[in-house]
Amino acid sequence: MIKDVLKEILPTTWSRLLVVMTILLVPFAIFLHEWLKKLGLQFETIAKPEIRLLLGLSVLCVFQFSILIHLLVYITSLNKKIAGGSGRSKETAVNIKKKLEKDRERILLAILKYPKVEDVEIAGILSIGTNIAAFHLEELRRSKFVKVARIMGSEWEGIQSRTEWSIDHLGRKYLVHHKLIKQKNT
């Protein structure tokens, strides 16, 4: 149980070792005179209880300070790892954003090339999933780059309902601005 509590409070093996050493060495420093007397050794400097208590408290302070320094170094290293990881996640987010923009540009070009195209056809033309195509088309519609026409079918005539996409003015403007439409020389 004590081991579990130490693991919860102190994150590394070294910090747990310092705590255990502190717990063992403080009583050792306090009762050092009695243990040395049993071994037949006499030291006058540690015969006074005040000196032994001071020695025990000194050991306690040194080890507590060591634990504190170790934990600060550990926290600093964790912060560096987190900062390094967030840099990678920012790069990943930038790459994802570039890919989304590239997919949307490809969709705009496909709609320009094949007017009144359906989302399933766009997915097939660009070799992307229908859900991805539907997502991009909806985003392009919201930003007014494309427009949608929902054509209602008739069960009596055997015509299914469908959705046709066509490029809108802002979509053409985007393609022209980014030089994705080649101009013919006249």
JSON list of C-alpha atoms in Angstrom, two decimals:
[
{"chain": "A", "resi": 1, "resn": "MET", "atom": "CA", "xyz": [0.00, 0.00, 0.00]},
{"chain": "A", "resi": 2, "resn": "ILE", "atom": "CA", "xyz": [2.79, 2.43, 0.88]},
{"chain": "A", "resi": 3, "resn": "LYS", "atom": "CA", "xyz": [4.53, 1.50, -2.37]},
{"chain": "A", "resi": 4, "resn": "ASP", "atom": "CA", "xyz": [1.36, 2.35, -4.34]},
{"chain": "A", "resi": 5, "resn": "VAL", "atom": "CA", "xyz": [1.03, 5.69, -2.57]},
{"chain": "A", "resi": 6, "resn": "LEU", "atom": "CA", "xyz": [4.68, 6.52, -3.34]},
{"chain": "A", "resi": 7, "resn": "LYS", "atom": "CA", "xyz": [4.17, 5.63, -7.01]},
{"chain": "A", "resi": 8, "resn": "GLU", "atom": "CA", "xyz": [1.13, 7.91, -7.12]},
{"chain": "A", "resi": 9, "resn": "ILE", "atom": "CA", "xyz": [2.88, 10.87, -5.49]},
{"chain": "A", "resi": 10, "resn": "LEU", "atom": "CA", "xyz": [6.41, 10.48, -6.87]},
{"chain": "A", "resi": 11, "resn": "PRO", "atom": "CA", "xyz": [6.66, 9.83, -10.60]},
{"chain": "A", "resi": 12, "resn": "THR", "atom": "CA", "xyz": [10.14, 8.34, -10.93]},
{"chain": "A", "resi": 13, "resn": "THR", "atom": "CA", "xyz": [12.08, 5.53, -9.31]},
{"chain": "A", "resi": 14, "resn": "TRP", "atom": "CA", "xyz": [14.85, 7.94, -8.29]},
{"chain": "A", "resi": 15, "resn": "SER", "atom": "CA", "xyz": [12.46, 10.21, -6.38]},
{"chain": "A", "resi": 16, "resn": "ARG", "atom": "CA", "xyz": [10.95, 7.20, -4.59]},
{"chain": "A", "resi": 17, "resn": "LEU", "atom": "CA", "xyz": [14.45, 6.00, -3.70]},
{"chain": "A", "resi": 18, "resn": "LEU", "atom": "CA", "xyz": [15.31, 9.40, -2.22]},
{"chain": "A", "resi": 19, "resn": "VAL", "atom": "CA", "xyz": [12.18, 9.33, -0.05]},
{"chain": "A", "resi": 20, "resn": "VAL", "atom": "CA", "xyz": [12.95, 5.83, 1.22]},
{"chain": "A", "resi": 21, "resn": "MET", "atom": "CA", "xyz": [16.54, 6.83, 1.98]},
{"chain": "A", "resi": 22, "resn": "THR", "atom": "CA", "xyz": [15.26, 9.88, 3.86]},
{"chain": "A", "resi": 23, "resn": "ILE", "atom": "CA", "xyz": [12.89, 7.75, 5.91]},
{"chain": "A", "resi": 24, "resn": "LEU", "atom": "CA", "xyz": [15.71, 5.35, 6.77]},
{"chain": "A", "resi": 25, "resn": "LEU", "atom": "CA", "xyz": [18.54, 7.84, 7.38]},
{"chain": "A", "resi": 26, "resn": "VAL", "atom": "CA", "xyz": [16.76, 10.37, 9.61]},
{"chain": "A", "resi": 27, "resn": "PRO", "atom": "CA", "xyz": [16.15, 7.85, 12.45]},
{"chain": "A", "resi": 28, "resn": "PHE", "atom": "CA", "xyz": [19.65, 6.48, 11.82]},
{"chain": "A", "resi": 29, "resn": "ALA", "atom": "CA", "xyz": [21.14, 9.95, 12.34]},
{"chain": "A", "resi": 30, "resn": "ILE", "atom": "CA", "xyz": [19.05, 10.54, 15.46]},
{"chain": "A", "resi": 31, "resn": "PHE", "atom": "CA", "xyz": [19.90, 7.19, 17.06]},
{"chain": "A", "resi": 32, "resn": "LEU", "atom": "CA", "xyz": [23.46, 7.03, 15.72]},
{"chain": "A", "resi": 33, "resn": "HIS", "atom": "CA", "xyz": [25.03, 7.53, 19.18]},
{"chain": "A", "resi": 34, "resn": "GLU", "atom": "CA", "xyz": [23.11, 4.60, 20.72]},
{"chain": "A", "resi": 35, "resn": "TRP", "atom": "CA", "xyz": [23.97, 2.24, 17.83]},
{"chain": "A", "resi": 36, "resn": "LEU", "atom": "CA", "xyz": [27.62, 3.22, 17.90]},
{"chain": "A", "resi": 37, "resn": "LYS", "atom": "CA", "xyz": [27.68, 2.68, 21.69]},
{"chain": "A", "resi": 38, "resn": "LYS", "atom": "CA", "xyz": [26.36, -0.86, 21.17]},
{"chain": "A", "resi": 39, "resn": "LEU", "atom": "CA", "xyz": [29.19, -1.45, 18.70]},
{"chain": "A", "resi": 40, "resn": "GLY", "atom": "CA", "xyz": [31.67, -0.20, 21.28]},
{"chain": "A", "resi": 41, "resn": "LEU", "atom": "CA", "xyz": [32.46, 3.09, 19.58]},
{"chain": "A", "resi": 42, "resn": "GLN", "atom": "CA", "xyz": [32.25, 6.41, 21.38]},
{"chain": "A", "resi": 43, "resn": "PHE", "atom": "CA", "xyz": [32.06, 9.84, 19.74]},
{"chain": "A", "resi": 44, "resn": "GLU", "atom": "CA", "xyz": [31.73, 12.76, 22.08]},
{"chain": "A", "resi": 45, "resn": "THR", "atom": "CA", "xyz": [30.48, 15.14, 19.37]},
{"chain": "A", "resi": 46, "resn": "ILE", "atom": "CA", "xyz": [27.28, 13.16, 18.86]},
{"chain": "A", "resi": 47, "resn": "ALA", "atom": "CA", "xyz": [26.71, 12.32, 22.53]},
{"chain": "A", "resi": 48, "resn": "LYS", "atom": "CA", "xyz": [24.38, 15.29, 23.01]},
{"chain": "A", "resi": 49, "resn": "PRO", "atom": "CA", "xyz": [20.78, 14.74, 21.85]},
{"chain": "A", "resi": 50, "resn": "GLU", "atom": "CA", "xyz": [20.65, 18.24, 20.35]},
{"chain": "A", "resi": 51, "resn": "ILE", "atom": "CA", "xyz": [23.52, 17.42, 18.00]},
{"chain": "A", "resi": 52, "resn": "ARG", "atom": "CA", "xyz": [21.90, 14.12, 16.95]},
{"chain": "A", "resi": 53, "resn": "LEU", "atom": "CA", "xyz": [18.59, 15.91, 16.32]},
{"chain": "A", "resi": 54, "resn": "LEU", "atom": "CA", "xyz": [20.40, 18.57, 14.31]},
{"chain": "A", "resi": 55, "resn": "LEU", "atom": "CA", "xyz": [22.16, 15.82, 12.33]},
{"chain": "A", "resi": 56, "resn": "GLY", "atom": "CA", "xyz": [18.81, 14.09, 11.67]},
{"chain": "A", "resi": 57, "resn": "LEU", "atom": "CA", "xyz": [17.16, 17.33, 10.55]},
{"chain": "A", "resi": 58, "resn": "SER", "atom": "CA", "xyz": [20.15, 18.13, 8.33]},
{"chain": "A", "resi": 59, "resn": "VAL", "atom": "CA", "xyz": [19.86, 14.74, 6.63]},
{"chain": "A", "resi": 60, "resn": "LEU", "atom": "CA", "xyz": [16.13, 15.33, 6.22]},
{"chain": "A", "resi": 61, "resn": "CYS", "atom": "CA", "xyz": [16.68, 18.76, 4.64]},
{"chain": "A", "resi": 62, "resn": "VAL", "atom": "CA", "xyz": [19.39, 17.52, 2.27]},
{"chain": "A", "resi": 63, "resn": "PHE", "atom": "CA", "xyz": [17.25, 14.64, 1.01]},
{"chain": "A", "resi": 64, "resn": "GLN", "atom": "CA", "xyz": [14.10, 16.74, 0.75]},
{"chain": "A", "resi": 65, "resn": "PHE", "atom": "CA", "xyz": [16.05, 19.31, -1.25]},
{"chain": "A", "resi": 66, "resn": "SER", "atom": "CA", "xyz": [17.37, 16.49, -3.49]},
{"chain": "A", "resi": 67, "resn": "ILE", "atom": "CA", "xyz": [13.82, 15.25, -4.06]},
{"chain": "A", "resi": 68, "resn": "LEU", "atom": "CA", "xyz": [12.65, 18.76, -4.90]},
{"chain": "A", "resi": 69, "resn": "ILE", "atom": "CA", "xyz": [15.48, 19.30, -7.40]},
{"chain": "A", "resi": 70, "resn": "HIS", "atom": "CA", "xyz": [14.86, 15.91, -8.99]},
{"chain": "A", "resi": 71, "resn": "LEU", "atom": "CA", "xyz": [11.14, 16.61, -9.38]},
{"chain": "A", "resi": 72, "resn": "LEU", "atom": "CA", "xyz": [11.83, 20.04, -10.88]},
{"chain": "A", "resi": 73, "resn": "VAL", "atom": "CA", "xyz": [14.21, 18.50, -13.42]},
{"chain": "A", "resi": 74, "resn": "TYR", "atom": "CA", "xyz": [11.60, 15.82, -14.20]},
{"chain": "A", "resi": 75, "resn": "ILE", "atom": "CA", "xyz": [8.85, 18.43, -14.70]},
{"chain": "A", "resi": 76, "resn": "THR", "atom": "CA", "xyz": [11.13, 20.52, -16.92]},
{"chain": "A", "resi": 77, "resn": "SER", "atom": "CA", "xyz": [11.90, 17.50, -19.11]},
{"chain": "A", "resi": 78, "resn": "LEU", "atom": "CA", "xyz": [8.17, 16.74, -19.38]},
{"chain": "A", "resi": 79, "resn": "ASN", "atom": "CA", "xyz": [7.48, 20.34, -20.43]},
{"chain": "A", "resi": 80, "resn": "LYS", "atom": "CA", "xyz": [10.17, 20.08, -23.13]},
{"chain": "A", "resi": 81, "resn": "LYS", "atom": "CA", "xyz": [8.62, 16.85, -24.41]},
{"chain": "A", "resi": 82, "resn": "ILE", "atom": "CA", "xyz": [5.18, 18.45, -24.49]},
{"chain": "A", "resi": 83, "resn": "ALA", "atom": "CA", "xyz": [6.52, 21.52, -26.28]},
{"chain": "A", "resi": 84, "resn": "GLY", "atom": "CA", "xyz": [8.27, 19.31, -28.84]},
{"chain": "A", "resi": 85, "resn": "GLY", "atom": "CA", "xyz": [5.11, 17.28, -29.35]},
{"chain": "A", "resi": 86, "resn": "SER", "atom": "CA", "xyz": [2.93, 20.34, -29.83]},
{"chain": "A", "resi": 87, "resn": "GLY", "atom": "CA", "xyz": [5.31, 21.52, -32.55]},
{"chain": "A", "resi": 88, "resn": "ARG", "atom": "CA", "xyz": [4.77, 18.24, -34.38]},
{"chain": "A", "resi": 89, "resn": "SER", "atom": "CA", "xyz": [1.03, 18.48, -33.93]},
{"chain": "A", "resi": 90, "resn": "LYS", "atom": "CA", "xyz": [1.11, 22.02, -35.37]},
{"chain": "A", "resi": 91, "resn": "GLU", "atom": "CA", "xyz": [3.02, 20.67, -38.38]},
{"chain": "A", "resi": 92, "resn": "THR", "atom": "CA", "xyz": [0.46, 17.90, -38.73]},
{"chain": "A", "resi": 93, "resn": "ALA", "atom": "CA", "xyz": [-2.40, 20.39, -38.54]},
{"chain": "A", "resi": 94, "resn": "VAL", "atom": "CA", "xyz": [-0.76, 22.52, -41.24]},
{"chain": "A", "resi": 95, "resn": "ASN", "atom": "CA", "xyz": [-0.29, 19.45, -43.44]},
{"chain": "A", "resi": 96, "resn": "ILE", "atom": "CA", "xyz": [-3.93, 18.43, -42.94]},
{"chain": "A", "resi": 97, "resn": "LYS", "atom": "CA", "xyz": [-5.08, 21.94, -43.79]},
{"chain": "A", "resi": 98, "resn": "LYS", "atom": "CA", "xyz": [-2.96, 21.93, -46.97]},
{"chain": "A", "resi": 99, "resn": "LYS", "atom": "CA", "xyz": [-4.40, 18.55, -47.97]},
{"chain": "A", "resi": 100, "resn": "LEU", "atom": "CA", "xyz": [-7.96, 19.75, -47.36]},
{"chain": "A", "resi": 101, "resn": "GLU", "atom": "CA", "xyz": [-7.29, 22.83, -49.47]},
{"chain": "A", "resi": 102, "resn": "LYS", "atom": "CA", "xyz": [-5.75, 20.69, -52.22]},
{"chain": "A", "resi": 103, "resn": "ASP", "atom": "CA", "xyz": [-8.77, 18.33, -52.19]},
{"chain": "A", "resi": 104, "resn": "ARG", "atom": "CA", "xyz": [-11.14, 21.29, -52.44]},
{"chain": "A", "resi": 105, "resn": "GLU", "atom": "CA", "xyz": [-9.15, 22.72, -55.34]},
{"chain": "A", "resi": 106, "resn": "ARG", "atom": "CA", "xyz": [-9.33, 19.36, -57.12]},
{"chain": "A", "resi": 107, "resn": "ILE", "atom": "CA", "xyz": [-13.09, 19.25, -56.54]},
{"chain": "A", "resi": 108, "resn": "LEU", "atom": "CA", "xyz": [-13.51, 22.78, -57.92]},
{"chain": "A", "resi": 109, "resn": "LEU", "atom": "CA", "xyz": [-11.51, 21.85, -61.01]},
{"chain": "A", "resi": 110, "resn": "ALA", "atom": "CA", "xyz": [-13.55, 18.66, -61.49]},
{"chain": "A", "resi": 111, "resn": "ILE", "atom": "CA", "xyz": [-16.83, 20.61, -61.23]},
{"chain": "A", "resi": 112, "resn": "LEU", "atom": "CA", "xyz": [-15.46, 23.16, -63.70]},
{"chain": "A", "resi": 113, "resn": "LYS", "atom": "CA", "xyz": [-14.51, 20.40, -66.14]},
{"chain": "A", "resi": 114, "resn": "TYR", "atom": "CA", "xyz": [-17.73, 18.38, -65.67]},
{"chain": "A", "resi": 115, "resn": "PRO", "atom": "CA", "xyz": [-20.62, 20.82, -65.09]},
{"chain": "A", "resi": 116, "resn": "LYS", "atom": "CA", "xyz": [-23.70, 19.51, -63.29]},
{"chain": "A", "resi": 117, "resn": "VAL", "atom": "CA", "xyz": [-21.81, 16.60, -61.81]},
{"chain": "A", "resi": 118, "resn": "GLU", "atom": "CA", "xyz": [-23.06, 14.50, -58.88]},
{"chain": "A", "resi": 119, "resn": "ASP", "atom": "CA", "xyz": [-21.10, 13.99, -55.66]},
{"chain": "A", "resi": 120, "resn": "VAL", "atom": "CA", "xyz": [-20.69, 10.25, -56.32]},
{"chain": "A", "resi": 121, "resn": "GLU", "atom": "CA", "xyz": [-19.21, 11.06, -59.73]},
{"chain": "A", "resi": 122, "resn": "ILE", "atom": "CA", "xyz": [-16.81, 13.57, -58.15]},
{"chain": "A", "resi": 123, "resn": "ALA", "atom": "CA", "xyz": [-15.68, 10.93, -55.67]},
{"chain": "A", "resi": 124, "resn": "GLY", "atom": "CA", "xyz": [-15.04, 8.54, -58.56]},
{"chain": "A", "resi": 125, "resn": "ILE", "atom": "CA", "xyz": [-13.24, 11.12, -60.71]},
{"chain": "A", "resi": 126, "resn": "LEU", "atom": "CA", "xyz": [-10.91, 12.14, -57.89]},
{"chain": "A", "resi": 127, "resn": "SER", "atom": "CA", "xyz": [-10.57, 8.66, -56.34]},
{"chain": "A", "resi": 128, "resn": "ILE", "atom": "CA", "xyz": [-11.72, 9.83, -52.92]},
{"chain": "A", "resi": 129, "resn": "GLY", "atom": "CA", "xyz": [-14.44, 8.46, -50.68]},
{"chain": "A", "resi": 130, "resn": "THR", "atom": "CA", "xyz": [-18.02, 9.65, -51.14]},
{"chain": "A", "resi": 131, "resn": "ASN", "atom": "CA", "xyz": [-18.11, 10.89, -47.54]},
{"chain": "A", "resi": 132, "resn": "ILE", "atom": "CA", "xyz": [-14.97, 12.97, -48.09]},
{"chain": "A", "resi": 133, "resn": "ALA", "atom": "CA", "xyz": [-16.41, 14.34, -51.32]},
{"chain": "A", "resi": 134, "resn": "ALA", "atom": "CA", "xyz": [-19.72, 15.14, -49.60]},
{"chain": "A", "resi": 135, "resn": "PHE", "atom": "CA", "xyz": [-17.89, 16.90, -46.76]},
{"chain": "A", "resi": 136, "resn": "HIS", "atom": "CA", "xyz": [-15.84, 19.08, -49.11]},
{"chain": "A", "resi": 137, "resn": "LEU", "atom": "CA", "xyz": [-18.81, 19.83, -51.34]},
{"chain": "A", "resi": 138, "resn": "GLU", "atom": "CA", "xyz": [-20.86, 20.99, -48.38]},
{"chain": "A", "resi": 139, "resn": "GLU", "atom": "CA", "xyz": [-18.00, 23.18, -47.13]},
{"chain": "A", "resi": 140, "resn": "LEU", "atom": "CA", "xyz": [-17.61, 24.64, -50.62]},
{"chain": "A", "resi": 141, "resn": "ARG", "atom": "CA", "xyz": [-21.36, 25.26, -50.78]},
{"chain": "A", "resi": 142, "resn": "ARG", "atom": "CA", "xyz": [-21.32, 27.05, -47.42]},
{"chain": "A", "resi": 143, "resn": "SER", "atom": "CA", "xyz": [-18.50, 29.28, -48.60]},
{"chain": "A", "resi": 144, "resn": "LYS", "atom": "CA", "xyz": [-20.47, 29.92, -51.84]},
{"chain": "A", "resi": 145, "resn": "PHE", "atom": "CA", "xyz": [-17.79, 28.43, -54.10]},
{"chain": "A", "resi": 146, "resn": "VAL", "atom": "CA", "xyz": [-20.25, 25.93, -55.59]},
{"chain": "A", "resi": 147, "resn": "LYS", "atom": "CA", "xyz": [-23.99, 25.76, -55.92]},
{"chain": "A", "resi": 148, "resn": "VAL", "atom": "CA", "xyz": [-26.22, 22.76, -55.70]},
{"chain": "A", "resi": 149, "resn": "ALA", "atom": "CA", "xyz": [-29.34, 21.79, -57.60]},
{"chain": "A", "resi": 150, "resn": "ARG", "atom": "CA", "xyz": [-31.52, 19.08, -56.16]},
{"chain": "A", "resi": 151, "resn": "ILE", "atom": "CA", "xyz": [-33.43, 17.43, -58.96]},
{"chain": "A", "resi": 152, "resn": "MET", "atom": "CA", "xyz": [-36.47, 15.55, -57.81]},
{"chain": "A", "resi": 153, "resn": "GLY", "atom": "CA", "xyz": [-37.17, 12.29, -59.55]},
{"chain": "A", "resi": 154, "resn": "SER", "atom": "CA", "xyz": [-40.44, 10.59, -60.21]},
{"chain": "A", "resi": 155, "resn": "GLU", "atom": "CA", "xyz": [-41.18, 7.07, -59.11]},
{"chain": "A", "resi": 156, "resn": "TRP", "atom": "CA", "xyz": [-43.84, 6.82, -61.83]},
{"chain": "A", "resi": 157, "resn": "GLU", "atom": "CA", "xyz": [-41.37, 7.62, -64.56]},
{"chain": "A", "resi": 158, "resn": "GLY", "atom": "CA", "xyz": [-38.50, 5.67, -62.93]},
{"chain": "A", "resi": 159, "resn": "ILE", "atom": "CA", "xyz": [-36.29, 8.74, -62.50]},
{"chain": "A", "resi": 160, "resn": "GLN", "atom": "CA", "xyz": [-34.31, 8.94, -59.26]},
{"chain": "A", "resi": 161, "resn": "SER", "atom": "CA", "xyz": [-33.69, 12.11, -57.33]},
{"chain": "A", "resi": 162, "resn": "ARG", "atom": "CA", "xyz": [-30.17, 13.45, -57.64]},
{"chain": "A", "resi": 163, "resn": "THR", "atom": "CA", "xyz": [-27.97, 16.32, -56.59]},
{"chain": "A", "resi": 164, "resn": "GLU", "atom": "CA", "xyz": [-26.00, 18.22, -59.21]},
{"chain": "A", "resi": 165, "resn": "TRP", "atom": "CA", "xyz": [-23.11, 20.50, -58.36]},
{"chain": "A", "resi": 166, "resn": "SER", "atom": "CA", "xyz": [-21.88, 23.43, -60.40]},
{"chain": "A", "resi": 167, "resn": "ILE", "atom": "CA", "xyz": [-19.23, 26.04, -59.80]},
{"chain": "A", "resi": 168, "resn": "ASP", "atom": "CA", "xyz": [-20.30, 29.47, -58.57]},
{"chain": "A", "resi": 169, "resn": "HIS", "atom": "CA", "xyz": [-18.68, 32.87, -59.15]},
{"chain": "A", "resi": 170, "resn": "LEU", "atom": "CA", "xyz": [-16.56, 32.75, -55.96]},
{"chain": "A", "resi": 171, "resn": "GLY", "atom": "CA", "xyz": [-15.28, 29.32, -56.97]},
{"chain": "A", "resi": 172, "resn": "ARG", "atom": "CA", "xyz": [-14.18, 30.61, -60.37]},
{"chain": "A", "resi": 173, "resn": "LYS", "atom": "CA", "xyz": [-12.62, 33.65, -58.69]},
{"chain": "A", "resi": 174, "resn": "TYR", "atom": "CA", "xyz": [-10.65, 31.36, -56.35]},
{"chain": "A", "resi": 175, "resn": "LEU", "atom": "CA", "xyz": [-9.39, 29.26, -59.27]},
{"chain": "A", "resi": 176, "resn": "VAL", "atom": "CA", "xyz": [-8.39, 32.35, -61.26]},
{"chain": "A", "resi": 177, "resn": "HIS", "atom": "CA", "xyz": [-6.76, 34.02, -58.25]},
{"chain": "A", "resi": 178, "resn": "HIS", "atom": "CA", "xyz": [-4.69, 30.90, -57.50]},
{"chain": "A", "resi": 179, "resn": "LYS", "atom": "CA", "xyz": [-3.86, 30.47, -61.21]},
{"chain": "A", "resi": 180, "resn": "LEU", "atom": "CA", "xyz": [-5.47, 27.05, -61.38]},
{"chain": "A", "resi": 181, "resn": "ILE", "atom": "CA", "xyz": [-7.31, 27.89, -64.60]},
{"chain": "A", "resi": 182, "resn": "LYS", "atom": "CA", "xyz": [-5.09, 28.18, -67.65]},
{"chain": "A", "resi": 183, "resn": "GLN", "atom": "CA", "xyz": [-5.80, 31.16, -69.83]},
{"chain": "A", "resi": 184, "resn": "LYS", "atom": "CA", "xyz": [-5.81, 30.71, -73.58]},
{"chain": "A", "resi": 185, "resn": "ASN", "atom": "CA", "xyz": [-3.79, 33.13, -75.70]},
{"chain": "A", "resi": 186, "resn": "THR", "atom": "CA", "xyz": [-5.96, 35.10, -78.12]}
]
